[in-house]
Amino acid sequence: KLDEHGWIKELETGCFAETPICTIEGGHYPSGKYVVLYDGEGEIELVHAAKVADRRPGKLVVDVDASKGGFFLQIRKTNPGNYVRNIRMVMPGFEESYHKEPFHPAFLKRWQGVACFRFMDWMDTNGSKIVKWEDRPRVEDAVWTVKGAPVEVMVDLCNRQKADGWFCMPHMADDEYVRNLARYVKEHLDPELKAYVEYSNEVWNGMFESNRHAARKGKELGLGEPSRPWEGGCMYYGKRSVEIFDIWTKEFGGSDRIVRVLAWQAASGSYWLDGMLLAKVDAKKVDALAIAPYMGFMPPGQSKEKDALTADVVSKWTVEQVMEHCRTKALPECAKWMRDAAAVARKYNVKLVCYEAGQHLVGVGGGENNEELTRLFTKANASPAMG
């Protein structure tokens, strides 16, 4: 039984609730004395690499030993009339400052100088259930892993880092949600910074619910050939994107502080980028075409082709052989995608940007289970040649 922010109002008899805090082994988080602060009445325990050293109402001091792996926080008991809530677990040394300085200095230092933060994952964009403004995540929510991080936190990070923010509108979000989020960003984002605006994420990608949603909406609106719903989905993506751009432009009083982004698959070619996307919308309302030109090398577990580069074959290679394949095969292919997309962008007088990119060296179709291949690709990714 949860309250409106996801805090547990009552535990069933004989039950407790727990959540992982730090689970990455190998010293990836600091040891030391952590502080747990909370409201309400109940019993909180820390298990595995953490032990409670001091306990008093509303506050625990916890000894954490990162060499022992990860640890969990448990609510063992809670008073339904004054249930445990507003739990804050504070890292060593930040008890007095966490509420004013919510981001760890190491985190800020690591990302200092980044020009723009794309908040696709922070907004939990893929598969988002958000429709209305009331559905949005709140700062006071128990966790930010169900609906995503609040817009207040994202804008705060941008302002502290002097970085533009890239916001992905949930695929089912109504106009009111879009309007209110745009209004908050306009009112609170540093005026010297820009807001990138995108409808959902990879609507072209059949892995995501947004792709199926767009296909259904395209069919409802009679977009494209009924026998090719993927084309209607692309047209709907362009249509809804421009509707969202218009709302943001109105809220900002113009487009000077926003970057209106249409994003599509890098490998899709001009048929999609031009014919199905930019040619179907008012390109004057678009500022950028975004692609994700990953440099791909994906050996399958098996192949019917003679002399195929399967996972077993490639796993016997050296790092130098992997990098040679990247230089002669994967990178030229990736560069062609970028050149083709650049030609489309020039045609419509929009900028070409990346929404994602990098190396995509991974086994597929069973090849992902080849541990020798995974170790080889991990070494290749870390090699100077990859840089």
C-alpha positions as YAML, in Angstrom:
chain: A
units: angstrom
residues:
- id: 1
  name: LYS
  ca: [0.00, 0.00, 0.00]
- id: 2
  name: LEU
  ca: [1.64, 3.20, -1.24]
- id: 3
  name: ASP
  ca: [0.89, 6.88, -0.82]
- id: 4
  name: GLU
  ca: [0.79, 9.30, -3.75]
- id: 5
  name: HIS
  ca: [4.59, 9.56, -3.73]
- id: 6
  name: GLY
  ca: [5.31, 5.85, -3.54]
- id: 7
  name: TRP
  ca: [6.12, 5.63, 0.17]
- id: 8
  name: ILE
  ca: [4.96, 2.43, 1.88]
- id: 9
  name: LYS
  ca: [1.94, 3.14, 4.10]
- id: 10
  name: GLU
  ca: [1.61, -0.33, 5.56]
- id: 11
  name: LEU
  ca: [3.44, -3.68, 5.53]
- id: 12
  name: GLU
  ca: [1.65, -7.01, 5.37]
- id: 13
  name: THR
  ca: [2.16, -9.28, 8.39]
- id: 14
  name: GLY
  ca: [5.54, -11.02, 8.26]
- id: 15
  name: CYS
  ca: [6.74, -8.93, 5.33]
- id: 16
  name: PHE
  ca: [9.39, -6.28, 4.83]
- id: 17
  name: ALA
  ca: [10.36, -4.05, 1.91]
- id: 18
  name: GLU
  ca: [13.85, -3.45, 0.56]
- id: 19
  name: THR
  ca: [15.66, -1.60, -2.18]
- id: 20
  name: PRO
  ca: [19.24, -1.86, -3.48]
- id: 21
  name: ILE
  ca: [21.37, 1.20, -2.74]
- id: 22
  name: CYS
  ca: [24.86, 0.49, -4.11]
- id: 23
  name: THR
  ca: [25.29, -2.79, -5.98]
- id: 24
  name: ILE
  ca: [28.40, -2.35, -8.12]
- id: 25
  name: GLU
  ca: [31.35, -4.27, -6.73]
- id: 26
  name: GLY
  ca: [35.03, -3.36, -6.97]
- id: 27
  name: GLY
  ca: [35.18, -0.13, -5.00]
- id: 28
  name: HIS
  ca: [32.94, 1.93, -7.27]
- id: 29
  name: TYR
  ca: [31.41, 3.76, -4.32]
- id: 30
  name: PRO
  ca: [33.10, 5.11, -1.18]
- id: 31
  name: SER
  ca: [33.33, 3.36, 2.16]
- id: 32
  name: GLY
  ca: [32.67, 5.37, 5.30]
- id: 33
  name: LYS
  ca: [29.91, 6.58, 7.59]
- id: 34
  name: TYR
  ca: [26.67, 7.20, 5.71]
- id: 35
  name: VAL
  ca: [23.69, 8.93, 7.28]
- id: 36
  name: VAL
  ca: [20.07, 7.83, 6.79]
- id: 37
  name: LEU
  ca: [17.44, 10.45, 7.57]
- id: 38
  name: TYR
  ca: [13.70, 9.78, 7.56]
- id: 39
  name: ASP
  ca: [10.31, 10.91, 8.79]
- id: 40
  name: GLY
  ca: [7.74, 8.74, 10.53]
- id: 41
  name: GLU
  ca: [7.99, 5.77, 12.89]
- id: 42
  name: GLY
  ca: [9.34, 2.36, 12.08]
- id: 43
  name: GLU
  ca: [12.44, 0.20, 11.82]
- id: 44
  name: ILE
  ca: [15.04, 0.52, 9.07]
- id: 45
  name: GLU
  ca: [17.90, -1.92, 8.54]
- id: 46
  name: LEU
  ca: [20.92, -1.97, 6.24]
- id: 47
  name: VAL
  ca: [22.26, -5.34, 5.09]
- id: 48
  name: HIS
  ca: [25.30, -6.90, 3.39]
- id: 49
  name: ALA
  ca: [28.12, -4.30, 3.06]
- id: 50
  name: ALA
  ca: [26.45, -1.89, 5.51]
- id: 51
  name: LYS
  ca: [25.76, -2.04, 9.26]
- id: 52
  name: VAL
  ca: [23.92, 0.40, 11.49]
- id: 53
  name: ALA
  ca: [26.41, 1.94, 13.95]
- id: 54
  name: ASP
  ca: [24.06, 4.39, 15.71]
- id: 55
  name: ARG
  ca: [20.29, 4.50, 15.81]
- id: 56
  name: ARG
  ca: [17.91, 7.22, 16.99]
- id: 57
  name: PRO
  ca: [14.44, 8.37, 15.85]
- id: 58
  name: GLY
  ca: [14.64, 9.79, 12.33]
- id: 59
  name: LYS
  ca: [18.36, 9.16, 11.91]
- id: 60
  name: LEU
  ca: [20.78, 6.27, 11.44]
- id: 61
  name: VAL
  ca: [24.57, 6.34, 11.13]
- id: 62
  name: VAL
  ca: [25.72, 3.47, 8.94]
- id: 63
  name: ASP
  ca: [29.19, 1.95, 8.50]
- id: 64
  name: VAL
  ca: [29.68, 0.96, 4.86]
- id: 65
  name: ASP
  ca: [32.53, -1.22, 3.60]
- id: 66
  name: ALA
  ca: [32.61, -1.12, -0.20]
- id: 67
  name: SER
  ca: [35.07, -4.04, -0.32]
- id: 68
  name: LYS
  ca: [32.21, -6.32, 0.69]
- id: 69
  name: GLY
  ca: [30.15, -5.59, -2.42]
- id: 70
  name: GLY
  ca: [26.72, -3.99, -2.46]
- id: 71
  name: PHE
  ca: [24.14, -3.24, 0.20]
- id: 72
  name: PHE
  ca: [20.38, -2.91, 0.61]
- id: 73
  name: LEU
  ca: [18.08, -0.74, 2.71]
- id: 74
  name: GLN
  ca: [15.10, -2.46, 4.31]
- id: 75
  name: ILE
  ca: [11.95, -1.20, 6.01]
- id: 76
  name: ARG
  ca: [11.31, -3.91, 8.59]
- id: 77
  name: LYS
  ca: [8.46, -2.17, 10.43]
- id: 78
  name: THR
  ca: [6.35, 0.92, 9.82]
- id: 79
  name: ASN
  ca: [3.54, 2.61, 11.77]
- id: 80
  name: PRO
  ca: [0.51, 2.94, 9.43]
- id: 81
  name: GLY
  ca: [-0.55, 6.03, 11.35]
- id: 82
  name: ASN
  ca: [2.86, 7.68, 10.88]
- id: 83
  name: TYR
  ca: [4.61, 5.54, 8.29]
- id: 84
  name: VAL
  ca: [8.31, 5.74, 7.39]
- id: 85
  name: ARG
  ca: [8.79, 8.18, 4.51]
- id: 86
  name: ASN
  ca: [11.07, 10.86, 3.09]
- id: 87
  name: ILE
  ca: [14.10, 8.54, 3.37]
- id: 88
  name: ARG
  ca: [17.36, 10.22, 2.43]
- id: 89
  name: MET
  ca: [20.62, 8.27, 2.37]
- id: 90
  name: VAL
  ca: [23.51, 10.71, 2.43]
- id: 91
  name: MET
  ca: [27.08, 9.86, 1.45]
- id: 92
  name: PRO
  ca: [29.94, 10.52, 3.91]
- id: 93
  name: GLY
  ca: [30.59, 14.20, 4.54]
- id: 94
  name: PHE
  ca: [27.43, 15.68, 3.01]
- id: 95
  name: GLU
  ca: [24.86, 15.61, 5.80]
- id: 96
  name: GLU
  ca: [24.91, 19.38, 6.23]
- id: 97
  name: SER
  ca: [25.01, 20.29, 2.53]
- id: 98
  name: TYR
  ca: [23.11, 17.65, 0.54]
- id: 99
  name: HIS
  ca: [19.86, 19.64, 0.38]
- id: 100
  name: LYS
  ca: [21.62, 22.67, -1.11]
- id: 101
  name: GLU
  ca: [24.21, 20.72, -3.12]
- id: 102
  name: PRO
  ca: [22.38, 17.57, -4.27]
- id: 103
  name: PHE
  ca: [24.98, 16.49, -6.85]
- id: 104
  name: HIS
  ca: [28.22, 14.84, -5.72]
- id: 105
  name: PRO
  ca: [31.29, 16.96, -6.60]
- id: 106
  name: ALA
  ca: [32.87, 13.97, -8.39]
- id: 107
  name: PHE
  ca: [29.79, 13.68, -10.60]
- id: 108
  name: LEU
  ca: [29.87, 17.37, -11.49]
- id: 109
  name: LYS
  ca: [33.61, 17.27, -12.17]
- id: 110
  name: ARG
  ca: [33.28, 14.23, -14.40]
- id: 111
  name: TRP
  ca: [30.72, 15.92, -16.66]
- id: 112
  name: GLN
  ca: [32.15, 19.45, -16.54]
- id: 113
  name: GLY
  ca: [32.45, 20.90, -20.04]
- id: 114
  name: VAL
  ca: [29.73, 18.78, -21.65]
- id: 115
  name: ALA
  ca: [27.78, 21.10, -23.95]
- id: 116
  name: CYS
  ca: [24.38, 19.45, -23.62]
- id: 117
  name: PHE
  ca: [22.75, 16.80, -21.43]
- id: 118
  name: ARG
  ca: [20.23, 14.58, -23.21]
- id: 119
  name: PHE
  ca: [17.80, 13.44, -20.53]
- id: 120
  name: MET
  ca: [16.30, 10.50, -22.41]
- id: 121
  name: ASP
  ca: [17.02, 7.97, -19.67]
- id: 122
  name: TRP
  ca: [16.54, 10.44, -16.82]
- id: 123
  name: MET
  ca: [13.02, 10.99, -18.18]
- id: 124
  name: ASP
  ca: [12.48, 7.22, -18.47]
- id: 125
  name: THR
  ca: [11.38, 7.94, -22.03]
- id: 126
  name: ASN
  ca: [11.25, 4.41, -23.44]
- id: 127
  name: GLY
  ca: [7.90, 2.90, -22.51]
- id: 128
  name: SER
  ca: [6.84, 5.96, -20.49]
- id: 129
  name: LYS
  ca: [3.30, 5.78, -19.12]
- id: 130
  name: ILE
  ca: [3.03, 9.54, -18.62]
- id: 131
  name: VAL
  ca: [0.02, 11.16, -20.26]
- id: 132
  name: LYS
  ca: [-0.93, 14.14, -18.11]
- id: 133
  name: TRP
  ca: [1.04, 16.73, -16.14]
- id: 134
  name: GLU
  ca: [-0.30, 15.18, -12.93]
- id: 135
  name: ASP
  ca: [1.50, 11.93, -13.88]
- id: 136
  name: ARG
  ca: [4.95, 13.55, -13.80]
- id: 137
  name: PRO
  ca: [7.66, 12.55, -11.32]
- id: 138
  name: ARG
  ca: [7.96, 14.81, -8.26]
- id: 139
  name: VAL
  ca: [11.02, 15.75, -6.25]
- id: 140
  name: GLU
  ca: [9.42, 14.25, -3.14]
- id: 141
  name: ASP
  ca: [8.70, 10.87, -4.78]
- id: 142
  name: ALA
  ca: [10.14, 7.79, -3.05]
- id: 143
  name: VAL
  ca: [12.15, 6.79, -6.13]
- id: 144
  name: TRP
  ca: [12.96, 8.32, -9.50]
- id: 145
  name: THR
  ca: [13.25, 4.95, -11.25]
- id: 146
  name: VAL
  ca: [9.53, 4.50, -12.02]
- id: 147
  name: LYS
  ca: [8.62, 7.71, -13.84]
- id: 148
  name: GLY
  ca: [12.07, 9.22, -14.23]
- id: 149
  name: ALA
  ca: [13.77, 12.22, -12.68]
- id: 150
  name: PRO
  ca: [11.80, 15.43, -12.02]
- id: 151
  name: VAL
  ca: [12.26, 18.33, -14.41]
- id: 152
  name: GLU
  ca: [13.36, 20.44, -11.43]
- id: 153
  name: VAL
  ca: [16.44, 18.23, -10.98]
- id: 154
  name: MET
  ca: [17.33, 18.21, -14.66]
- id: 155
  name: VAL
  ca: [17.13, 21.98, -14.97]
- id: 156
  name: ASP
  ca: [19.12, 22.39, -11.75]
- id: 157
  name: LEU
  ca: [21.93, 20.24, -13.20]
- id: 158
  name: CYS
  ca: [21.98, 22.23, -16.45]
- id: 159
  name: ASN
  ca: [22.19, 25.53, -14.59]
- id: 160
  name: ARG
  ca: [25.00, 24.32, -12.33]
- id: 161
  name: GLN
  ca: [27.02, 22.92, -15.25]
- id: 162
  name: LYS
  ca: [26.17, 25.67, -17.75]
- id: 163
  name: ALA
  ca: [25.02, 22.99, -20.18]
- id: 164
  name: ASP
  ca: [22.04, 22.96, -22.52]
- id: 165
  name: GLY
  ca: [19.24, 20.51, -21.71]
- id: 166
  name: TRP
  ca: [17.70, 18.03, -24.17]
- id: 167
  name: PHE
  ca: [14.17, 17.01, -23.19]
- id: 168
  name: CYS
  ca: [12.32, 14.01, -24.65]
- id: 169
  name: MET
  ca: [8.52, 14.33, -24.55]
- id: 170
  name: PRO
  ca: [6.80, 11.05, -23.55]
- id: 171
  name: HIS
  ca: [5.11, 9.45, -26.55]
- id: 172
  name: MET
  ca: [1.61, 9.58, -24.97]
- id: 173
  name: ALA
  ca: [1.97, 12.99, -23.30]
- id: 174
  name: ASP
  ca: [-0.91, 15.37, -24.00]
- id: 175
  name: ASP
  ca: [-0.58, 19.03, -24.94]
- id: 176
  name: GLU
  ca: [-1.05, 20.17, -21.34]
- id: 177
  name: TYR
  ca: [1.95, 18.13, -20.19]
- id: 178
  name: VAL
  ca: [4.08, 19.49, -23.05]
- id: 179
  name: ARG
  ca: [2.96, 23.04, -22.31]
- id: 180
  name: ASN
  ca: [3.66, 22.84, -18.59]
- id: 181
  name: LEU
  ca: [7.08, 21.27, -19.00]
- id: 182
  name: ALA
  ca: [8.04, 23.87, -21.61]
- id: 183
  name: ARG
  ca: [6.82, 26.61, -19.29]
- id: 184
  name: TYR
  ca: [8.88, 25.32, -16.36]
- id: 185
  name: VAL
  ca: [12.02, 25.07, -18.51]
- id: 186
  name: LYS
  ca: [11.48, 28.54, -19.92]
- id: 187
  name: GLU
  ca: [11.03, 30.06, -16.45]
- id: 188
  name: HIS
  ca: [13.87, 28.22, -14.67]
- id: 189
  name: LEU
  ca: [16.58, 27.33, -17.21]
- id: 190
  name: ASP
  ca: [19.46, 29.81, -17.31]
- id: 191
  name: PRO
  ca: [18.52, 32.31, -20.08]
- id: 192
  name: GLU
  ca: [21.96, 31.81, -21.64]
- id: 193
  name: LEU
  ca: [21.23, 28.09, -22.17]
- id: 194
  name: LYS
  ca: [19.13, 26.39, -24.81]
- id: 195
  name: ALA
  ca: [16.53, 23.64, -24.60]
- id: 196
  name: TYR
  ca: [16.58, 20.86, -27.17]
- id: 197
  name: VAL
  ca: [13.10, 19.39, -27.74]
- id: 198
  name: GLU
  ca: [12.44, 15.90, -29.12]
- id: 199
  name: TYR
  ca: [9.33, 13.75, -29.35]
- id: 200
  name: SER
  ca: [10.07, 10.54, -27.43]
- id: 201
  name: ASN
  ca: [13.16, 8.52, -28.42]
- id: 202
  name: GLU
  ca: [13.87, 6.32, -31.44]
- id: 203
  name: VAL
  ca: [10.28, 6.15, -32.60]
- id: 204
  name: TRP
  ca: [11.70, 4.29, -35.60]
- id: 205
  name: ASN
  ca: [12.84, 1.44, -33.33]
- id: 206
  name: GLY
  ca: [10.47, -1.55, -33.16]
- id: 207
  name: MET
  ca: [11.86, -2.40, -29.71]
- id: 208
  name: PHE
  ca: [9.94, 0.47, -28.16]
- id: 209
  name: GLU
  ca: [6.26, 1.04, -27.41]
- id: 210
  name: SER
  ca: [6.54, 4.51, -28.95]
- id: 211
  name: ASN
  ca: [7.05, 2.84, -32.36]
- id: 212
  name: ARG
  ca: [3.81, 0.86, -32.04]
- id: 213
  name: HIS
  ca: [1.98, 3.90, -30.67]
- id: 214
  name: ALA
  ca: [3.04, 6.00, -33.68]
- id: 215
  name: ALA
  ca: [1.96, 3.24, -36.10]
- id: 216
  name: ARG
  ca: [-1.48, 3.08, -34.47]
- id: 217
  name: LYS
  ca: [-1.89, 6.85, -34.53]
- id: 218
  name: GLY
  ca: [-0.73, 7.00, -38.13]
- id: 219
  name: LYS
  ca: [-3.34, 4.41, -39.09]
- id: 220
  name: GLU
  ca: [-6.07, 6.28, -37.20]
- id: 221
  name: LEU
  ca: [-5.21, 9.48, -39.07]
- id: 222
  name: GLY
  ca: [-4.92, 7.75, -42.45]
- id: 223
  name: LEU
  ca: [-1.25, 8.56, -42.87]
- id: 224
  name: GLY
  ca: [0.60, 6.53, -45.50]
- id: 225
  name: GLU
  ca: [-0.41, 3.22, -47.03]
- id: 226
  name: PRO
  ca: [-2.43, 0.98, -44.68]
- id: 227
  name: SER
  ca: [-0.29, -1.97, -45.76]
- id: 228
  name: ARG
  ca: [2.86, -0.17, -44.59]
- id: 229
  name: PRO
  ca: [2.07, 1.04, -41.05]
- id: 230
  name: TRP
  ca: [5.74, 1.78, -40.37]
- id: 231
  name: GLU
  ca: [5.57, 4.59, -42.92]
- id: 232
  name: GLY
  ca: [2.45, 6.02, -41.31]
- id: 233
  name: GLY
  ca: [4.24, 5.79, -37.99]
- id: 234
  name: CYS
  ca: [7.09, 7.89, -39.33]
- id: 235
  name: MET
  ca: [4.66, 10.46, -40.70]
- id: 236
  name: TYR
  ca: [2.86, 10.63, -37.36]
- id: 237
  name: TYR
  ca: [6.21, 11.08, -35.61]
- id: 238
  name: GLY
  ca: [6.90, 14.12, -37.80]
- id: 239
  name: LYS
  ca: [3.38, 15.48, -37.32]
- id: 240
  name: ARG
  ca: [3.38, 15.14, -33.53]
- id: 241
  name: SER
  ca: [6.92, 16.51, -33.32]
- id: 242
  name: VAL
  ca: [5.89, 19.74, -35.05]
- id: 243
  name: GLU
  ca: [2.82, 20.04, -32.80]
- id: 244
  name: ILE
  ca: [5.15, 19.80, -29.80]
- id: 245
  name: PHE
  ca: [7.58, 22.30, -31.36]
- id: 246
  name: ASP
  ca: [4.72, 24.77, -31.83]
- id: 247
  name: ILE
  ca: [3.79, 24.51, -28.14]
- id: 248
  name: TRP
  ca: [7.37, 25.09, -27.01]
- id: 249
  name: THR
  ca: [7.81, 27.97, -29.45]
- id: 250
  name: LYS
  ca: [4.67, 29.65, -28.12]
- id: 251
  name: GLU
  ca: [5.71, 29.20, -24.48]
- id: 252
  name: PHE
  ca: [9.21, 30.57, -25.18]
- id: 253
  name: GLY
  ca: [7.86, 33.45, -27.25]
- id: 254
  name: GLY
  ca: [9.91, 32.33, -30.25]
- id: 255
  name: SER
  ca: [12.49, 29.71, -31.18]
- id: 256
  name: ASP
  ca: [15.74, 31.50, -30.32]
- id: 257
  name: ARG
  ca: [16.25, 29.54, -27.08]
- id: 258
  name: ILE
  ca: [15.04, 26.16, -28.32]
- id: 259
  name: VAL
  ca: [16.41, 23.57, -30.73]
- id: 260
  name: ARG
  ca: [13.61, 21.61, -32.38]
- id: 261
  name: VAL
  ca: [14.89, 18.12, -33.18]
- id: 262
  name: LEU
  ca: [13.68, 15.41, -35.54]
- id: 263
  name: ALA
  ca: [15.58, 12.18, -34.86]
- id: 264
  name: TRP
  ca: [15.75, 9.04, -36.97]
- id: 265
  name: GLN
  ca: [17.95, 6.02, -37.60]
- id: 266
  name: ALA
  ca: [21.35, 6.84, -39.06]
- id: 267
  name: ALA
  ca: [21.31, 3.83, -41.39]
- id: 268
  name: SER
  ca: [17.86, 4.58, -42.81]
- id: 269
  name: GLY
  ca: [19.08, 6.65, -45.76]
- id: 270
  name: SER
  ca: [17.40, 9.48, -47.63]
- id: 271
  name: TYR
  ca: [14.19, 7.51, -48.28]
- id: 272
  name: TRP
  ca: [13.30, 7.86, -44.60]
- id: 273
  name: LEU
  ca: [15.18, 10.99, -43.56]
- id: 274
  name: ASP
  ca: [13.96, 12.94, -46.56]
- id: 275
  name: GLY
  ca: [10.93, 11.31, -48.17]
- id: 276
  name: MET
  ca: [9.13, 10.03, -45.07]
- id: 277
  name: LEU
  ca: [10.25, 12.62, -42.53]
- id: 278
  name: LEU
  ca: [11.42, 16.10, -43.51]
- id: 279
  name: ALA
  ca: [9.48, 16.18, -46.77]
- id: 280
  name: LYS
  ca: [6.24, 15.58, -44.86]
- id: 281
  name: VAL
  ca: [6.55, 18.45, -42.35]
- id: 282
  name: ASP
  ca: [7.13, 22.19, -42.40]
- id: 283
  name: ALA
  ca: [10.93, 22.09, -42.29]
- id: 284
  name: LYS
  ca: [11.02, 25.76, -41.28]
- id: 285
  name: LYS
  ca: [9.79, 24.58, -37.86]
- id: 286
  name: VAL
  ca: [12.73, 22.18, -37.50]
- id: 287
  name: ASP
  ca: [16.20, 23.20, -36.35]
- id: 288
  name: ALA
  ca: [18.11, 19.93, -36.36]
- id: 289
  name: LEU
  ca: [18.11, 16.43, -37.79]
- id: 290
  name: ALA
  ca: [19.53, 13.97, -35.25]
- id: 291
  name: ILE
  ca: [21.01, 10.55, -35.95]
- id: 292
  name: ALA
  ca: [22.88, 7.93, -33.90]
- id: 293
  name: PRO
  ca: [25.78, 6.77, -36.10]
- id: 294
  name: TYR
  ca: [27.13, 3.88, -34.08]
- id: 295
  name: MET
  ca: [30.18, 2.12, -35.51]
- id: 296
  name: GLY
  ca: [28.82, -1.40, -35.57]
- id: 297
  name: PHE
  ca: [30.42, -4.84, -35.53]
- id: 298
  name: MET
  ca: [27.99, -7.53, -34.36]
- id: 299
  name: PRO
  ca: [29.15, -11.13, -34.90]
- id: 300
  name: PRO
  ca: [26.25, -13.61, -34.69]
- id: 301
  name: GLY
  ca: [26.32, -16.89, -32.83]
- id: 302
  name: GLN
  ca: [25.74, -18.81, -36.07]
- id: 303
  name: SER
  ca: [25.53, -18.07, -39.78]
- id: 304
  name: LYS
  ca: [24.66, -20.04, -42.92]
- id: 305
  name: GLU
  ca: [27.10, -17.99, -44.96]
- id: 306
  name: LYS
  ca: [30.46, -19.53, -45.77]
- id: 307
  name: ASP
  ca: [33.43, -17.82, -44.08]
- id: 308
  name: ALA
  ca: [31.05, -15.67, -42.01]
- id: 309
  name: LEU
  ca: [32.50, -13.68, -39.14]
- id: 310
  name: THR
  ca: [30.68, -15.52, -36.36]
- id: 311
  name: ALA
  ca: [31.29, -15.00, -32.67]
- id: 312
  name: ASP
  ca: [33.47, -18.13, -32.50]
- id: 313
  name: VAL
  ca: [35.65, -16.91, -35.36]
- id: 314
  name: VAL
  ca: [36.05, -13.34, -34.13]
- id: 315
  name: SER
  ca: [36.66, -14.41, -30.53]
- id: 316
  name: LYS
  ca: [40.03, -15.84, -31.68]
- id: 317
  name: TRP
  ca: [41.14, -12.48, -33.09]
- id: 318
  name: THR
  ca: [43.54, -10.03, -31.51]
- id: 319
  name: VAL
  ca: [42.60, -6.49, -30.53]
- id: 320
  name: GLU
  ca: [44.60, -5.30, -33.53]
- id: 321
  name: GLN
  ca: [42.46, -7.42, -35.87]
- id: 322
  name: VAL
  ca: [39.28, -6.02, -34.36]
- id: 323
  name: MET
  ca: [40.49, -2.47, -34.81]
- id: 324
  name: GLU
  ca: [41.57, -3.15, -38.38]
- id: 325
  name: HIS
  ca: [38.06, -4.38, -39.14]
- id: 326
  name: CYS
  ca: [36.67, -1.21, -37.57]
- id: 327
  name: ARG
  ca: [38.99, 0.98, -39.65]
- id: 328
  name: THR
  ca: [38.33, -0.77, -42.97]
- id: 329
  name: LYS
  ca: [34.69, -1.87, -42.65]
- id: 330
  name: ALA
  ca: [32.69, -0.47, -39.74]
- id: 331
  name: LEU
  ca: [33.92, 3.14, -39.72]
- id: 332
  name: PRO
  ca: [33.58, 3.71, -43.50]
- id: 333
  name: GLU
  ca: [30.02, 2.37, -43.32]
- id: 334
  name: CYS
  ca: [29.26, 4.69, -40.43]
- id: 335
  name: ALA
  ca: [30.84, 7.66, -42.25]
- id: 336
  name: LYS
  ca: [28.61, 7.03, -45.27]
- id: 337
  name: TRP
  ca: [25.52, 7.20, -43.06]
- id: 338
  name: MET
  ca: [26.70, 10.56, -41.75]
- id: 339
  name: ARG
  ca: [27.42, 11.92, -45.24]
- id: 340
  name: ASP
  ca: [24.01, 10.82, -46.49]
- id: 341
  name: ALA
  ca: [22.28, 12.41, -43.51]
- id: 342
  name: ALA
  ca: [24.33, 15.59, -43.92]
- id: 343
  name: ALA
  ca: [23.12, 15.90, -47.51]
- id: 344
  name: VAL
  ca: [19.50, 15.71, -46.35]
- id: 345
  name: ALA
  ca: [20.16, 18.26, -43.59]
- id: 346
  name: ARG
  ca: [21.71, 20.68, -46.10]
- id: 347
  name: LYS
  ca: [18.73, 20.25, -48.43]
- id: 348
  name: TYR
  ca: [16.35, 21.45, -45.72]
- id: 349
  name: ASN
  ca: [18.75, 23.95, -44.13]
- id: 350
  name: VAL
  ca: [18.80, 22.26, -40.72]
- id: 351
  name: LYS
  ca: [21.74, 21.27, -38.56]
- id: 352
  name: LEU
  ca: [22.93, 17.67, -38.27]
- id: 353
  name: VAL
  ca: [23.52, 16.46, -34.70]
- id: 354
  name: CYS
  ca: [23.98, 13.17, -32.88]
- id: 355
  name: TYR
  ca: [21.53, 12.05, -30.22]
- id: 356
  name: GLU
  ca: [23.69, 9.00, -29.47]
- id: 357
  name: ALA
  ca: [26.81, 7.45, -30.97]
- id: 358
  name: GLY
  ca: [29.87, 5.37, -30.19]
- id: 359
  name: GLN
  ca: [31.19, 1.89, -30.77]
- id: 360
  name: HIS
  ca: [28.68, -0.94, -31.07]
- id: 361
  name: LEU
  ca: [30.90, -4.01, -30.78]
- id: 362
  name: VAL
  ca: [28.74, -6.79, -29.40]
- id: 363
  name: GLY
  ca: [27.72, -10.36, -30.16]
- id: 364
  name: VAL
  ca: [24.15, -10.96, -31.34]
- id: 365
  name: GLY
  ca: [21.92, -13.98, -31.99]
- id: 366
  name: GLY
  ca: [23.70, -16.03, -29.33]
- id: 367
  name: GLY
  ca: [27.04, -14.33, -29.87]
- id: 368
  name: GLU
  ca: [26.37, -12.18, -26.81]
- id: 369
  name: ASN
  ca: [26.85, -15.32, -24.70]
- id: 370
  name: ASN
  ca: [30.38, -15.90, -25.99]
- id: 371
  name: GLU
  ca: [32.47, -14.75, -23.02]
- id: 372
  name: GLU
  ca: [35.72, -14.85, -24.98]
- id: 373
  name: LEU
  ca: [34.24, -12.49, -27.58]
- id: 374
  name: THR
  ca: [32.96, -10.15, -24.86]
- id: 375
  name: ARG
  ca: [36.40, -9.97, -23.23]
- id: 376
  name: LEU
  ca: [38.00, -9.23, -26.61]
- id: 377
  name: PHE
  ca: [35.53, -6.45, -27.40]
- id: 378
  name: THR
  ca: [35.97, -4.98, -23.91]
- id: 379
  name: LYS
  ca: [39.73, -4.78, -24.51]
- id: 380
  name: ALA
  ca: [39.17, -3.26, -27.95]
- id: 381
  name: ASN
  ca: [36.87, -0.64, -26.49]
- id: 382
  name: ALA
  ca: [39.52, 0.34, -23.94]
- id: 383
  name: SER
  ca: [42.41, 0.42, -26.41]
- id: 384
  name: PRO
  ca: [44.06, 3.67, -27.59]
- id: 385
  name: ALA
  ca: [43.18, 2.65, -31.15]
- id: 386
  name: MET
  ca: [39.49, 3.01, -30.34]
- id: 387
  name: GLY
  ca: [40.11, 6.59, -29.29]
...
